[in-house]
mmCIF file of C-alpha atoms in Angstrom:
data_model
loop_
_atom_site.group_PDB
_atom_site.id
_atom_site.type_symbol
_atom_site.label_atom_id
_atom_site.label_comp_id
_atom_site.label_asym_id
_atom_site.label_seq_id
_atom_site.Cartn_x
_atom_site.Cartn_y
_atom_site.Cartn_z
ATOM 1 C CA UNK A 4 103.042 159.457 77.540
ATOM 2 C CA UNK A 5 101.854 156.199 79.195
ATOM 3 C CA UNK A 6 104.579 153.433 79.203
ATOM 4 C CA UNK A 7 103.394 149.514 79.658
ATOM 5 C CA UNK A 8 106.398 147.521 80.407
ATOM 6 C CA UNK A 9 105.783 143.791 80.809
ATOM 7 C CA UNK A 10 108.400 141.284 82.205
ATOM 8 C CA UNK A 11 108.410 137.685 83.484
ATOM 9 C CA UNK A 12 107.463 135.494 80.541
ATOM 10 C CA UNK A 13 109.485 132.277 79.802
ATOM 11 C CA UNK A 14 109.829 128.790 78.917
ATOM 12 C CA UNK A 15 108.081 126.492 81.928
ATOM 13 C CA UNK A 16 107.177 122.875 81.835
ATOM 14 C CA UNK A 17 103.398 121.840 81.741
ATOM 15 C CA UNK A 18 102.296 121.838 85.603
ATOM 16 C CA UNK A 19 104.561 125.005 86.246
ATOM 17 C CA UNK A 20 103.941 128.460 87.394
ATOM 18 C CA UNK A 21 105.141 131.924 86.193
ATOM 19 C CA UNK A 22 104.427 135.439 87.243
ATOM 20 C CA UNK A 23 104.143 138.009 84.778
ATOM 21 C CA UNK A 24 105.028 141.976 85.828
ATOM 22 C CA UNK A 25 103.833 145.008 84.091
ATOM 23 C CA UNK A 26 105.129 148.034 85.075
ATOM 24 C CA UNK A 27 103.106 151.293 84.357
ATOM 25 C CA UNK A 28 103.782 154.968 84.380
ATOM 26 C CA UNK A 29 102.304 157.643 86.735
ATOM 27 C CA UNK A 30 101.634 159.905 84.116
ATOM 28 C CA UNK A 31 97.982 158.167 84.674
ATOM 29 C CA UNK A 32 94.957 160.785 86.256
ATOM 30 C CA UNK A 33 92.450 157.862 86.364
ATOM 31 C CA UNK A 34 92.328 154.005 85.707
ATOM 32 C CA UNK A 35 88.962 152.019 84.652
ATOM 33 C CA UNK A 36 90.395 148.811 84.008
ATOM 34 C CA UNK A 37 93.814 146.772 84.316
ATOM 35 C CA UNK A 38 93.684 143.768 82.343
ATOM 36 C CA UNK A 39 96.179 140.992 80.810
ATOM 37 C CA UNK A 40 95.611 139.780 76.963
ATOM 38 C CA UNK A 41 97.320 136.991 75.158
ATOM 39 C CA UNK A 42 97.710 136.202 71.596
ATOM 40 C CA UNK A 43 99.131 133.257 69.403
ATOM 41 C CA UNK A 44 99.827 133.885 65.777
ATOM 42 C CA UNK A 45 97.018 133.523 63.388
ATOM 43 C CA UNK A 46 94.368 134.088 66.206
ATOM 44 C CA UNK A 47 93.088 137.102 67.971
ATOM 45 C CA UNK A 48 93.734 138.829 71.020
ATOM 46 C CA UNK A 49 91.843 137.154 73.734
ATOM 47 C CA UNK A 50 91.018 138.641 77.224
ATOM 48 C CA UNK A 51 92.724 136.516 80.241
ATOM 49 C CA UNK A 52 91.762 138.511 83.428
ATOM 50 C CA UNK A 53 90.797 142.135 84.144
ATOM 51 C CA UNK A 54 90.230 144.248 86.889
ATOM 52 C CA UNK A 55 87.356 146.602 86.914
ATOM 53 C CA UNK A 56 88.220 149.173 89.217
ATOM 54 C CA UNK A 57 84.679 150.962 89.448
ATOM 55 C CA UNK A 58 83.227 147.524 90.103
ATOM 56 C CA UNK A 59 85.125 147.268 93.561
ATOM 57 C CA UNK A 60 88.181 146.223 91.739
ATOM 58 C CA UNK A 61 86.418 143.042 90.708
ATOM 59 C CA UNK A 62 88.583 140.621 89.047
ATOM 60 C CA UNK A 63 87.331 138.740 86.330
ATOM 61 C CA UNK A 64 88.882 135.373 84.314
ATOM 62 C CA UNK A 65 88.615 133.797 81.017
ATOM 63 C CA UNK A 66 87.245 130.475 81.826
ATOM 64 C CA UNK A 67 90.070 128.354 80.328
ATOM 65 C CA UNK A 68 92.183 129.945 83.228
ATOM 66 C CA UNK A 69 89.635 130.361 86.020
ATOM 67 C CA UNK A 70 91.144 128.731 89.112
ATOM 68 C CA UNK A 71 95.062 128.829 87.910
ATOM 69 C CA UNK A 72 96.041 132.365 87.075
ATOM 70 C CA UNK A 73 95.334 135.198 89.672
ATOM 71 C CA UNK A 74 95.263 138.943 88.376
ATOM 72 C CA UNK A 75 96.631 141.445 91.330
ATOM 73 C CA UNK A 76 97.860 145.086 91.374
ATOM 74 C CA UNK A 77 100.435 146.961 93.687
ATOM 75 C CA UNK A 78 99.144 150.395 93.888
ATOM 76 C CA UNK A 79 102.434 151.664 95.728
ATOM 77 C CA UNK A 80 104.470 150.105 93.130
ATOM 78 C CA UNK A 81 102.056 151.162 90.238
ATOM 79 C CA UNK A 82 102.458 146.996 88.880
ATOM 80 C CA UNK A 83 100.246 144.846 87.714
ATOM 81 C CA UNK A 84 100.946 141.130 88.328
ATOM 82 C CA UNK A 85 99.566 137.863 86.580
ATOM 83 C CA UNK A 86 100.182 134.823 88.631
ATOM 84 C CA UNK A 87 99.861 131.910 86.708
ATOM 85 C CA UNK A 88 100.147 127.985 88.008
ATOM 86 C CA UNK A 89 99.527 124.741 86.517
ATOM 87 C CA UNK A 90 100.386 126.228 83.246
ATOM 88 C CA UNK A 91 99.260 124.256 80.268
ATOM 89 C CA UNK A 92 100.938 123.846 76.565
ATOM 90 C CA UNK A 93 97.668 126.039 75.567
ATOM 91 C CA UNK A 94 98.587 128.718 77.497
ATOM 92 C CA UNK A 95 101.431 129.442 75.317
ATOM 93 C CA UNK A 96 100.841 132.829 73.919
ATOM 94 C CA UNK A 97 102.048 136.404 73.904
ATOM 95 C CA UNK A 98 100.647 138.009 76.739
ATOM 96 C CA UNK A 99 99.789 141.697 77.049
ATOM 97 C CA UNK A 100 99.208 144.130 79.570
ATOM 98 C CA UNK A 101 96.403 146.448 78.950
ATOM 99 C CA UNK A 102 94.925 149.639 80.679
ATOM 100 C CA UNK A 103 91.873 151.458 79.712
ATOM 101 C CA UNK A 104 93.010 154.904 81.448
ATOM 102 C CA UNK A 105 92.235 158.661 81.437
ATOM 103 C CA UNK A 106 95.213 160.778 81.167
ATOM 104 C CA UNK A 107 95.601 164.774 80.654
ATOM 105 C CA UNK A 108 97.558 164.315 77.164
ATOM 106 C CA UNK A 109 94.879 162.072 75.705
ATOM 107 C CA UNK A 110 91.761 161.715 77.652
ATOM 108 C CA UNK A 111 90.354 158.397 77.895
ATOM 109 C CA UNK A 112 92.517 156.066 75.844
ATOM 110 C CA UNK A 113 93.447 151.936 75.517
ATOM 111 C CA UNK A 114 97.135 151.248 76.248
ATOM 112 C CA UNK A 115 99.178 148.169 75.454
ATOM 113 C CA UNK A 116 102.684 147.072 76.291
ATOM 114 C CA UNK A 117 105.082 145.586 74.045
ATOM 115 C CA UNK A 118 103.898 141.955 75.041
ATOM 116 C CA UNK A 119 105.954 139.050 76.788
ATOM 117 C CA UNK A 120 106.485 135.740 75.499
ATOM 118 C CA UNK A 121 105.130 132.535 77.579
ATOM 119 C CA UNK A 122 105.918 129.012 76.114
ATOM 120 C CA UNK A 123 104.912 126.342 77.829
ATOM 121 C CA UNK A 124 106.451 122.954 76.898
ATOM 122 C CA UNK A 125 108.133 119.815 77.855
#
């Protein structure tokens, strides 16, 4: 069973930085995309950044985070990262790790982590 575990969230002042981590299990035969989403209460979950493995691992970002956030992966450690800088109060949300992946047990499937809270406030 694929498990995604996020960490690295917390409280930070405007202009500060945080690095989110998402560790995922090795029970994966193929990965199509890896991404970070965020959600605030009462609103839909929105895409923050995504790596498309089958497009030369091209990274795509929401306009609101371009130039401030960087998504990356550690192939050896099986970890996905989101480096966030120059954080703004509007970045406050619960951040979720997502994989579109293929496993022997479930075929191609969407996997989500439990989320990690990021709060930007002075």
